[in-house]
CSV table of C-alpha atoms in Angstrom, one decimal:
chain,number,residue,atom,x,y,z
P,199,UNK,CA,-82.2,-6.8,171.1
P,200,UNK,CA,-83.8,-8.9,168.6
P,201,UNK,CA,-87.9,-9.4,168.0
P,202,UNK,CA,-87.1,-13.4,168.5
P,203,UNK,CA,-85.9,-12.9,171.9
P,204,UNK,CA,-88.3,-10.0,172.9
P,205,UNK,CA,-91.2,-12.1,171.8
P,206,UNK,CA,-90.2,-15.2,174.0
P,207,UNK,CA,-89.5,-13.3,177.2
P,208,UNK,CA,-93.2,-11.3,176.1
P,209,UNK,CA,-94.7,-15.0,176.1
P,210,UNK,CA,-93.3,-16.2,179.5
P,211,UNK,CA,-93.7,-13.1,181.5
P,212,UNK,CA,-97.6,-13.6,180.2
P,213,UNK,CA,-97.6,-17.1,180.0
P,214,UNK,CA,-99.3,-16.7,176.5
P,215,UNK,CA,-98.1,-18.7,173.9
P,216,UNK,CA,-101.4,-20.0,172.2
P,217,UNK,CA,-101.2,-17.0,169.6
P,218,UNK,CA,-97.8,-17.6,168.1
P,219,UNK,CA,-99.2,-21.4,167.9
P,220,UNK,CA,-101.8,-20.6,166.0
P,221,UNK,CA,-99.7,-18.1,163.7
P,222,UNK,CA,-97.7,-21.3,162.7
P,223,UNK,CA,-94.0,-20.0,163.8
P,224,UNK,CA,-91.8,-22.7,164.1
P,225,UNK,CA,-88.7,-23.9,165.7
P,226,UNK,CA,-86.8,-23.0,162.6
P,227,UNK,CA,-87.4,-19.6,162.7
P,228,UNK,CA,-85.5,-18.9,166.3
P,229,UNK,CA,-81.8,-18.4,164.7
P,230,UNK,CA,-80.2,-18.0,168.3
P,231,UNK,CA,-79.5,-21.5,169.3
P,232,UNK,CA,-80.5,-20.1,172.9
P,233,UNK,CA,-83.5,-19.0,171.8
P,234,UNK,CA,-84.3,-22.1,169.8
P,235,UNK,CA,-84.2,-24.2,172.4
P,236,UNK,CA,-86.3,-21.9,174.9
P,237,UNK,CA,-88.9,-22.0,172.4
P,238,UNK,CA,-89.0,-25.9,171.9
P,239,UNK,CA,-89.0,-26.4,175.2
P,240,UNK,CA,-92.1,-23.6,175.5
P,241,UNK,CA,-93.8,-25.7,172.6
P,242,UNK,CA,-93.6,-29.3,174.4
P,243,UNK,CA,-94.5,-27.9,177.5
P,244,UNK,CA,-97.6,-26.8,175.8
P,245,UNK,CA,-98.1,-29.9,174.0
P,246,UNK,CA,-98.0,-31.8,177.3
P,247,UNK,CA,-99.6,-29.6,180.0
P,248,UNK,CA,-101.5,-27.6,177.8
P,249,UNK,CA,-99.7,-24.0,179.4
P,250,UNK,CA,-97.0,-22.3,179.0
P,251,UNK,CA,-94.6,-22.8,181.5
P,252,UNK,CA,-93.7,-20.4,184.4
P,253,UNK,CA,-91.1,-18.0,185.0
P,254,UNK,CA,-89.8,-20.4,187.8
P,255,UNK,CA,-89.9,-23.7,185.8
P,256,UNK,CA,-88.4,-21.6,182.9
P,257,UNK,CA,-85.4,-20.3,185.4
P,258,UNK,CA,-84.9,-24.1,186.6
P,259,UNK,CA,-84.4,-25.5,183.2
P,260,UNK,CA,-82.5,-22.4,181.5
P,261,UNK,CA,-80.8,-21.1,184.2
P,262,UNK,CA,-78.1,-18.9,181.8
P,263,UNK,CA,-80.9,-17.6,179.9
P,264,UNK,CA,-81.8,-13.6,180.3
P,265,UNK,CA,-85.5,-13.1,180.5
P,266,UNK,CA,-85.5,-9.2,178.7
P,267,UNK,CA,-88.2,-6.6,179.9
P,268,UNK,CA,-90.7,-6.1,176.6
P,269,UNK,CA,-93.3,-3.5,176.8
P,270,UNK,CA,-95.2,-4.1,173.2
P,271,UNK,CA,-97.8,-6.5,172.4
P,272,UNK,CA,-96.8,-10.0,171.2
P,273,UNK,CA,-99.6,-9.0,168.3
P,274,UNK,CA,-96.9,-6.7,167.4
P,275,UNK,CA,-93.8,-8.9,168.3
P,276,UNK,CA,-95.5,-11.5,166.1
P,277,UNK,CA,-95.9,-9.3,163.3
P,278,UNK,CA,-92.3,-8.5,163.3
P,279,UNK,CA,-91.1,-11.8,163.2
P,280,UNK,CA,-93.7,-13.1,160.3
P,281,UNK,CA,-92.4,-9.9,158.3
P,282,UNK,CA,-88.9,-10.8,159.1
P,283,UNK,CA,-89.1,-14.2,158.1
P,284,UNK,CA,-91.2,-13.4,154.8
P,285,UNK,CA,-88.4,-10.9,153.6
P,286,UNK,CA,-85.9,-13.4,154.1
P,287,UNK,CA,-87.4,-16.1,152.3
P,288,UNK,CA,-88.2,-13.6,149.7
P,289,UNK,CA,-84.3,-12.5,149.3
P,290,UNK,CA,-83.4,-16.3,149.6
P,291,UNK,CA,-85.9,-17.3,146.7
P,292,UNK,CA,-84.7,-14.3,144.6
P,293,UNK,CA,-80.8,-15.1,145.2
P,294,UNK,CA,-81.7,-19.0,144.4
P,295,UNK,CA,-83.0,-17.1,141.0
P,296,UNK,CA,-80.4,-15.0,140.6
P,297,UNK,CA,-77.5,-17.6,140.9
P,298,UNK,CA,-78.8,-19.8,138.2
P,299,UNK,CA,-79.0,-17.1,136.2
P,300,UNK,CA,-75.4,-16.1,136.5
P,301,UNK,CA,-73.9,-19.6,136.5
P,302,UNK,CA,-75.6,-20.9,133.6
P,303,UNK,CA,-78.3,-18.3,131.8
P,304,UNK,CA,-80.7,-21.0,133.3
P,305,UNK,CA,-84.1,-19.7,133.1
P,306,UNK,CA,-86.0,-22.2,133.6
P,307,UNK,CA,-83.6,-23.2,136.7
P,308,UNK,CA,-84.7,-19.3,137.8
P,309,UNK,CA,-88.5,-19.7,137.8
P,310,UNK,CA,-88.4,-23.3,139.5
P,311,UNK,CA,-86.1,-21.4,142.0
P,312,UNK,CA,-89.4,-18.3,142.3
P,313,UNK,CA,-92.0,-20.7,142.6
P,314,UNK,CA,-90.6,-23.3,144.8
P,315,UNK,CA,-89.8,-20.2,146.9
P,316,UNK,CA,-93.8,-19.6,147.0
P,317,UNK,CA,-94.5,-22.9,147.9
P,318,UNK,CA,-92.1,-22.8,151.1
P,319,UNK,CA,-93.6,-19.4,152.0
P,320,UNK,CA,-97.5,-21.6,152.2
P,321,UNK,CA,-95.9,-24.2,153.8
P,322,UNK,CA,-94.2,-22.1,156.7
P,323,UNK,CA,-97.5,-20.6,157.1
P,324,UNK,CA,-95.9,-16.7,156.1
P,325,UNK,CA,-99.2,-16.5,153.8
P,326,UNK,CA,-102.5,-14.5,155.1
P,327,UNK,CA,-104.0,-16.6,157.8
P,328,UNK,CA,-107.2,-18.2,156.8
P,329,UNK,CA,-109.9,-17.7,160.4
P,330,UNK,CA,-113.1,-16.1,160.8
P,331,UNK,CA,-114.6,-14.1,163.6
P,332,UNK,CA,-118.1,-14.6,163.6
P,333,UNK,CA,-119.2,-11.3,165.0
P,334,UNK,CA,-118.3,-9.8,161.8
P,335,UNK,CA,-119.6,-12.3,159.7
P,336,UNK,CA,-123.1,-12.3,160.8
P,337,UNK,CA,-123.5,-9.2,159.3
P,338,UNK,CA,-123.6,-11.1,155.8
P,339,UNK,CA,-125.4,-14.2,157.1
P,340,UNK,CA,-129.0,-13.3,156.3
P,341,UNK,CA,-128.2,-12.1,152.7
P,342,UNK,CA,-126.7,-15.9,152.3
P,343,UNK,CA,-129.9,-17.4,153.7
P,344,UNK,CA,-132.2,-15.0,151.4
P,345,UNK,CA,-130.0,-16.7,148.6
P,346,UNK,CA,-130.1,-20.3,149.9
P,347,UNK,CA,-133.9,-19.5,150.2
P,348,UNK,CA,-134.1,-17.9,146.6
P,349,UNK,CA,-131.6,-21.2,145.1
P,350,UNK,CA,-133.5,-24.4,147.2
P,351,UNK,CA,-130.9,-27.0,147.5
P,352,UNK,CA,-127.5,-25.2,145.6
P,353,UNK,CA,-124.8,-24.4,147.6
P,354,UNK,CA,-122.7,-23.7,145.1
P,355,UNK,CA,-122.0,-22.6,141.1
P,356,UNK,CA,-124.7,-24.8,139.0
P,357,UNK,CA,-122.8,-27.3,136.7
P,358,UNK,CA,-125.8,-26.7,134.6
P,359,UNK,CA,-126.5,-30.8,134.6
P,360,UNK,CA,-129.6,-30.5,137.4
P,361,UNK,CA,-129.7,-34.1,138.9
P,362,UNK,CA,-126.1,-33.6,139.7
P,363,UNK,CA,-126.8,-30.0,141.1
P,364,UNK,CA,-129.8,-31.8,143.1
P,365,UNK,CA,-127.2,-34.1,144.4
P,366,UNK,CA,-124.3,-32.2,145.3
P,367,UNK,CA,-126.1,-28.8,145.8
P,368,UNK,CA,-123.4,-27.1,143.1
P,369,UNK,CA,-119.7,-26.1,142.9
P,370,UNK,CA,-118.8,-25.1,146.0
P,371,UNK,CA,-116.0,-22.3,147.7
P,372,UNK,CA,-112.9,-24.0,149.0
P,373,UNK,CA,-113.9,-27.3,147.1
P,374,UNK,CA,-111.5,-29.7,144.9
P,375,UNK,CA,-113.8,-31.1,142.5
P,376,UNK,CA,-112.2,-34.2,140.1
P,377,UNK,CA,-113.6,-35.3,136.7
P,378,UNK,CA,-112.5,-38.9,136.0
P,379,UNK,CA,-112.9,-41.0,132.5
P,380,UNK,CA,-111.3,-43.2,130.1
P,381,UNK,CA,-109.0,-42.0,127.4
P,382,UNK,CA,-110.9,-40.6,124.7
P,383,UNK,CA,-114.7,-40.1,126.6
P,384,UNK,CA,-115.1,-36.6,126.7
P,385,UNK,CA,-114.0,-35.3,130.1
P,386,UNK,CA,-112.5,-32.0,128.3
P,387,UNK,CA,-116.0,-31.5,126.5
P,388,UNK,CA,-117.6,-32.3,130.4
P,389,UNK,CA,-115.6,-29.1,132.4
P,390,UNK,CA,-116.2,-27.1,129.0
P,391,UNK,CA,-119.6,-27.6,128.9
P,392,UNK,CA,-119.3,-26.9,132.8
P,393,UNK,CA,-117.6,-23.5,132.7
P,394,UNK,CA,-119.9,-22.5,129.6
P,395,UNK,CA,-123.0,-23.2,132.1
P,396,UNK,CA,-121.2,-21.2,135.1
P,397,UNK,CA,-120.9,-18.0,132.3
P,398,UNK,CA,-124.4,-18.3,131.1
P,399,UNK,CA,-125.9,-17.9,134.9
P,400,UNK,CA,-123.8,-14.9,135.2
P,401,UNK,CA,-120.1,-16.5,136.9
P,402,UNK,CA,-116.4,-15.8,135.3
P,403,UNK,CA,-115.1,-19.1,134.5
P,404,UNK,CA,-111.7,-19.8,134.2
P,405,UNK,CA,-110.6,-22.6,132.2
P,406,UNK,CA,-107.0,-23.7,132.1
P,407,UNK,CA,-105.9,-26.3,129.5
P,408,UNK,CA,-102.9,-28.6,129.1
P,409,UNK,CA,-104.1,-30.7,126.8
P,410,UNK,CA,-105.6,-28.1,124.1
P,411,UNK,CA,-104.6,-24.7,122.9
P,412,UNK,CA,-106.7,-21.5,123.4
P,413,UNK,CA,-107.9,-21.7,119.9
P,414,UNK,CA,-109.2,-24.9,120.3
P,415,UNK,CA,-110.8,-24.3,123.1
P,416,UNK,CA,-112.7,-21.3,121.6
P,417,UNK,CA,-113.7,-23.3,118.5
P,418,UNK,CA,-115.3,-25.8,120.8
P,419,UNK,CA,-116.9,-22.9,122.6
P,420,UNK,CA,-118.6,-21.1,120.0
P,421,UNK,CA,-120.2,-24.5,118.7
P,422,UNK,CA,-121.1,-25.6,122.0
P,423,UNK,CA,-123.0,-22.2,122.4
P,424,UNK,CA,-124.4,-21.8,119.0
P,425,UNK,CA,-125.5,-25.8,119.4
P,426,UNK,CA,-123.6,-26.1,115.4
P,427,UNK,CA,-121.4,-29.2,114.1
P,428,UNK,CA,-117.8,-28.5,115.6
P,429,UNK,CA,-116.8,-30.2,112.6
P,430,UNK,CA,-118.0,-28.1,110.2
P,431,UNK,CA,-117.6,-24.6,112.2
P,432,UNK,CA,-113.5,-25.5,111.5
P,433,UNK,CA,-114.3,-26.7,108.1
P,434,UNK,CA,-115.9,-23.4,107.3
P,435,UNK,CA,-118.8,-26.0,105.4
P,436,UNK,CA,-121.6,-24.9,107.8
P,437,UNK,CA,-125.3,-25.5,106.6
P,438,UNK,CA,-127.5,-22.0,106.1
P,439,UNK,CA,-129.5,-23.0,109.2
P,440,UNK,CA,-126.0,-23.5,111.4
P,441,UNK,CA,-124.2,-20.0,109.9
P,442,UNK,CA,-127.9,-18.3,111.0
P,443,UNK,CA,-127.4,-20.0,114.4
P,444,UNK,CA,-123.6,-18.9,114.9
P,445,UNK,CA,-123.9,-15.1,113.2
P,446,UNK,CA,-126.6,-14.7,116.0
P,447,UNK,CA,-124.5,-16.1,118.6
P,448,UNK,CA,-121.4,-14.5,118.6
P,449,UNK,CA,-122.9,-10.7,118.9
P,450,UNK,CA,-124.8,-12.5,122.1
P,451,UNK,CA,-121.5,-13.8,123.7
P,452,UNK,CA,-119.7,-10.0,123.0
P,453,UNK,CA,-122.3,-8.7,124.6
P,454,UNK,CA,-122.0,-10.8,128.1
P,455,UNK,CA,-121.4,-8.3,131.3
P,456,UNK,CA,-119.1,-11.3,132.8
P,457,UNK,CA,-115.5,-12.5,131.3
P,458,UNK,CA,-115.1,-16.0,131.0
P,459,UNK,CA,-111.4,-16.8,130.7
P,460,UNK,CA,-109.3,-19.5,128.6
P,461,UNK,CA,-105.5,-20.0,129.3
P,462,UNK,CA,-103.6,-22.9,127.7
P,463,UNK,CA,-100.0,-24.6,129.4
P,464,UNK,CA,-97.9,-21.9,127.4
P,465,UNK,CA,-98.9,-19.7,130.1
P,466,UNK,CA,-97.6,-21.8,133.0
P,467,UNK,CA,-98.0,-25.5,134.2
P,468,UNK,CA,-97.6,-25.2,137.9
P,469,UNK,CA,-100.0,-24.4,140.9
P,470,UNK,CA,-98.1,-21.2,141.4
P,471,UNK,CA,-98.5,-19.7,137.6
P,472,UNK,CA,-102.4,-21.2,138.1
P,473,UNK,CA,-102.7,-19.2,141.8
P,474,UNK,CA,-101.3,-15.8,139.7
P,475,UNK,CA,-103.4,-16.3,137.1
P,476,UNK,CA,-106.5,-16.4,139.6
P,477,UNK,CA,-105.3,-13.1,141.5
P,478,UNK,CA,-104.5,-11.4,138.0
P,479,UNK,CA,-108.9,-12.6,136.5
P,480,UNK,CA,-110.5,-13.1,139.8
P,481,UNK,CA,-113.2,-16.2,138.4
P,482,UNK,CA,-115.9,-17.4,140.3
P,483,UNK,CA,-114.8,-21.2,139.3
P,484,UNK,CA,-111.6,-23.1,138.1
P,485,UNK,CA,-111.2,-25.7,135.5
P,486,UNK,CA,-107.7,-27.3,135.1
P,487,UNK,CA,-107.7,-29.7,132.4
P,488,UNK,CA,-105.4,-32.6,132.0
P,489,UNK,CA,-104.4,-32.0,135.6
P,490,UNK,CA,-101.6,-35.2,135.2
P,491,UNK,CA,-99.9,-32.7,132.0
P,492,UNK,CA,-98.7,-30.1,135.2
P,493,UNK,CA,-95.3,-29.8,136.8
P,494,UNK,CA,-94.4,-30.3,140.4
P,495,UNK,CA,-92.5,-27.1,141.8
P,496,UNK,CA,-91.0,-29.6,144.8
P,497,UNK,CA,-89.8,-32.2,142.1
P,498,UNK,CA,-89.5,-30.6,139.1
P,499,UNK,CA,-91.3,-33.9,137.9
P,500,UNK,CA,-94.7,-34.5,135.7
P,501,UNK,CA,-97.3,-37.5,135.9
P,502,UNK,CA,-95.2,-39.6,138.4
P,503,UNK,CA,-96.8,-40.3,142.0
P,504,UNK,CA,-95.3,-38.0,143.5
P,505,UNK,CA,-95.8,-35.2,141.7
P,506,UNK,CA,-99.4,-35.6,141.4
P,507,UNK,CA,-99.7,-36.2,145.2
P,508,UNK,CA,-97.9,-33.1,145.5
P,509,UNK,CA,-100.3,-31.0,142.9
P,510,UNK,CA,-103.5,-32.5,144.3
P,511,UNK,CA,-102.4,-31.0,147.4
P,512,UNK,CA,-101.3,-27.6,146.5
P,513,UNK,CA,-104.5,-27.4,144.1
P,514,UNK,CA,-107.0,-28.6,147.6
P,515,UNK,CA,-105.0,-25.5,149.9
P,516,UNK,CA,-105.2,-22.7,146.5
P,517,UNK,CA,-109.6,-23.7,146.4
P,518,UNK,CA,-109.4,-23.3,150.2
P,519,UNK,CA,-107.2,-20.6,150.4
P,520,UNK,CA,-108.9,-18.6,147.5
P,521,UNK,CA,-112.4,-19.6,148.6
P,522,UNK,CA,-113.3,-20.8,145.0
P,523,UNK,CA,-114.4,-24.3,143.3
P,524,UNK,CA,-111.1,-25.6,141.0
P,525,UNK,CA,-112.6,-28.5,138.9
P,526,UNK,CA,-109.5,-30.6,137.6
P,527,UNK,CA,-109.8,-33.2,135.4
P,528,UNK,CA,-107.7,-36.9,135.2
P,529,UNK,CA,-108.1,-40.4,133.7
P,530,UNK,CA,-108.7,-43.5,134.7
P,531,UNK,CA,-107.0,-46.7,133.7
P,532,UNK,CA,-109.0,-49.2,131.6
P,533,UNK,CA,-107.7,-52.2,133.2
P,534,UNK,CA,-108.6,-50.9,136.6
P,535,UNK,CA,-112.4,-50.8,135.5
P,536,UNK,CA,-114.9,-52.9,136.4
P,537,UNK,CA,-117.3,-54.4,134.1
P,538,UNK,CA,-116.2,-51.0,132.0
P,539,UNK,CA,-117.7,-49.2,135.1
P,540,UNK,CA,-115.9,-45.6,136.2
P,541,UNK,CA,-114.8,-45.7,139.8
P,542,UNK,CA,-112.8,-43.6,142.0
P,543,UNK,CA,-110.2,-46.9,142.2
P,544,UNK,CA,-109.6,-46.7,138.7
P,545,UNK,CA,-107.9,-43.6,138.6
P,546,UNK,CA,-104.9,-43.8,137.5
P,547,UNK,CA,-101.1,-42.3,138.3
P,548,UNK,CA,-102.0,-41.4,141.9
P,549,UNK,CA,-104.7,-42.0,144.8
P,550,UNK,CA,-104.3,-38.1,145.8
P,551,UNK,CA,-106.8,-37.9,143.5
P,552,UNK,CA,-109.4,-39.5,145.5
P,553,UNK,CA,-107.7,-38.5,149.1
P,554,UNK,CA,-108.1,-34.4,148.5
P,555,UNK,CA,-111.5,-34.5,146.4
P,556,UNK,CA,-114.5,-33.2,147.5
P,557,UNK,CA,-116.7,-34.4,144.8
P,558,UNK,CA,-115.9,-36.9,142.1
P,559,UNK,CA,-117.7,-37.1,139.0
P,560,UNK,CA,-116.8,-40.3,136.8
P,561,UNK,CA,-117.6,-39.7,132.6
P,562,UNK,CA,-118.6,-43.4,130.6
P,563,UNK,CA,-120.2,-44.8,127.8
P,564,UNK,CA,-123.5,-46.8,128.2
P,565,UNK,CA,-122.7,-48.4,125.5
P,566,UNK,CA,-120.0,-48.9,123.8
P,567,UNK,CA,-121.3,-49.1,120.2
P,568,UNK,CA,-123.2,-45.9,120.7
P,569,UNK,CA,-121.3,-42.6,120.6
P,570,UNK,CA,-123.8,-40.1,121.3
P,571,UNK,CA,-124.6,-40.7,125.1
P,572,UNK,CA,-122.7,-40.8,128.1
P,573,UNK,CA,-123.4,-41.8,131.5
P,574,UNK,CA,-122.4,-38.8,134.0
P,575,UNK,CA,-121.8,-40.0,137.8
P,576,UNK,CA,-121.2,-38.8,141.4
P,577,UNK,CA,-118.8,-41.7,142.2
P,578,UNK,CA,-117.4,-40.3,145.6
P,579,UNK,CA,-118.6,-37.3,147.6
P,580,UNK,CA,-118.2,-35.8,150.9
P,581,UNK,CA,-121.0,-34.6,152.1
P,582,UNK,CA,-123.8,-36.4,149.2
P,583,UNK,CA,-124.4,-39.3,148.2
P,584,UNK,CA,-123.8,-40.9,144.6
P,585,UNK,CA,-126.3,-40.9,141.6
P,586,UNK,CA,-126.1,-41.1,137.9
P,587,UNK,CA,-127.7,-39.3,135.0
P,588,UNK,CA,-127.5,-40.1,131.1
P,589,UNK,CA,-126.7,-37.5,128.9
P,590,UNK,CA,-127.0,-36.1,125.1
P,591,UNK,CA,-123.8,-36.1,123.9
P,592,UNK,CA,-123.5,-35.2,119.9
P,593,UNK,CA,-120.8,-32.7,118.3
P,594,UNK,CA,-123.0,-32.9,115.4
P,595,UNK,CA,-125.3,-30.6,117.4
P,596,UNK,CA,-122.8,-29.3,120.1
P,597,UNK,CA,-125.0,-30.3,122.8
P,598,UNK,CA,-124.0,-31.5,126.0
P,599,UNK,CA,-126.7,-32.1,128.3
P,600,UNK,CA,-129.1,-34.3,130.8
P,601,UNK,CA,-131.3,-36.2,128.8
P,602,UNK,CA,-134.7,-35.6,129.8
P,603,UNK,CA,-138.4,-37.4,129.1
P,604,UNK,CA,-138.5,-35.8,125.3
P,605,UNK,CA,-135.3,-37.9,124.6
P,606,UNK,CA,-136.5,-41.3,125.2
């Protein structure tokens, strides 16, 4: 007697079959072709009437099929089948791996074969599901109120740039947040300086890189906090005043009580080796930079439509499914802009971009023959409306900032 057929006679002898709707089992899991067909014909009944159909009705239309007497829960029967299905996915995926490592020593074959497995197991919905019973969380509700009350207006992680914090009200849980600009503008220096600002108000930052390795990354770092030349920190030619500033520094950053994290594409360049990496550090925020560099697990393909549509979408379920801001950065083509103006229709390679983002915030000159400003935009939002904000932007300094009255 098998779980699949126990848990169908369970839902028409109750005439309950909203639960196994909402836990996302699917036609494809009934391997019985009886059975199969009982539970489509449950599911458009459903769909039409909005019940689940009789004993009688069920009797009429399947008159060869034997209704079995089932005294457990179909909590439980549901349970059963999820775990079923899981473990054969999993032995599935691990065979794929398995195979292409005995046909052909194929390793790479092996780990698109693992992590194209853990994309079908989201997409048949054999992952946690994702509710909330609001009993239990009203017990936390007036601690999130005394810190709404205590942080006026953010929501979310501070980006550290205040008119865009004023306008957005932060980073926020569950949100896909895209940085935009030309070739060349300083949308890697914009999420750094980002994540730097989550880590100094007490947040682990995780920044992921495709376009720069870790040791780049930390050189830009260490001048961004020590406010030095970038330039000369690599050069090892820094001025008495600038050595003062970064000796000071560094004992400052070891001495931090949160981690902030840097990982570059050697250490994986698909949405699965980014959703490990976020169980394994457990951030506050993600930063993906040079989001277009990844690798599709469905295609096995990098920077065509496709692809990207694919990643923007696995990236928007991992920030609702992990309950954290991921902050991805992509460019926009030149030709597409207007009057040299940033806008979310300029972005190039793929309008999943603009389709899964929460916020958008487009990076620009304000002048082209001026290097050490940049104009920093909300171009498309949600839930707040658009602004704009100049900023200081000099690697002579390593400062990265809103420009304020004492700049003008």
């Amino acid at each position: 007697m098998n779980n699949q057929a126990k848990l169908l006679s369970k839902v028409i002898q109750e005439r309950s079959l909203s639960f196994i709707l909402e836990n996302n089992i699917q036609e494809s899991w009934f391997t019985d072709a009886s059975d199969n067909k009982v539970f489509r014909f449950l599911r458009d009944h459903f769909t039409k009437y909005q019940e689940c159909p009789s004993i009688e009705v069920i009797k009429e239309n399947f008159p060869a099929y034997e209704l079995l007497n089932v005294e457990d829960s179909i909590h439980y029967l549901v349970d059963r089948i999820v775990e079923e299905r899981r473990k054969n996915r999993v032995v599935a995926t691990l065979s794929s791996a398995i195979e292409s490592l005995e046909k052909g020593n194929d390793h790479e074959a092996a780990i698109r074969s693992l992590e194209q497995g853990l994309i079908k197991l989201e997409e048949e919905g054999l992952n946690r599901a994702n509710r909330v019973e609001v009993t239990a969380a009203a017990q936390t509700a007036i601690a999130e109120y005394e810190h709404r009350k205590n942080n006026p207006g953010l929501l979310g992680i501070p980006t550290g740039f205040p008119t865009m914090d004023t306008v957005t009200s932060g980073l926020q849980p569950g949100q896909l947040i895209v940085i935009i600009a030309p070739p060349k503008t300083g949308k890697s220096t914009l999420a750094l300086q980002m994540a730097i600002n989550a880590h100094m108000e007490g947040k682990v930052p995780l920044f992921y890189s495709f376009e720069m390795s870790n040791q780049e990354q930390l050189s830009r770092y260490y001048a961004m906090r020590a406010r030095i030349s970038h330039k000369r920190l690599m050069e090892g030619t820094l001025s008495e005043k600038e050595e003062a500033l970064f000796y000071s520094k560094i004992p400052n950053i070891q001495k931090m009580r949160e981690k902030s994290w840097f990982y570059d594409s050697s250490n994986g360049q698909t949405v699965s080796g980014i959703a490990s990496t976020i169980q394994t550090t457990n951030p506050d925020v993600v930063f993906i930079d040079g989001t277009y560099l990844m690798i599709d697990e469905q295609t096995g393909e990098s920077n065509t439509p496709q692809a990207l549509t694919n990643i923007t979408r696995s990236l928007k379920r991992l920030a609702q499914k992990v309950n954290k801001p991921i902050v991805i950065t992509t460019q926009v083509l030149t030709w597409k802009m207007k009057k040299g103006s940033v806008s979310a229709d300029a972005i190039g390679y793929s309008s999943s971009f603009h389709q899964d983002a929460d916020v958008i915030f487009g990076l620009q000159r304000e002048d082209e023959a001026v290097d050490d400003t940049r104009l920093l935009k909300v171009v498309a939002s949600r839930n707040s409306g658009l602004k704009e904000v100049s900023l200081n932007w000099s690697w002579e300094t390593g400062q990265f900032r809103e420009m304020t009255a004492e700049d003008v």
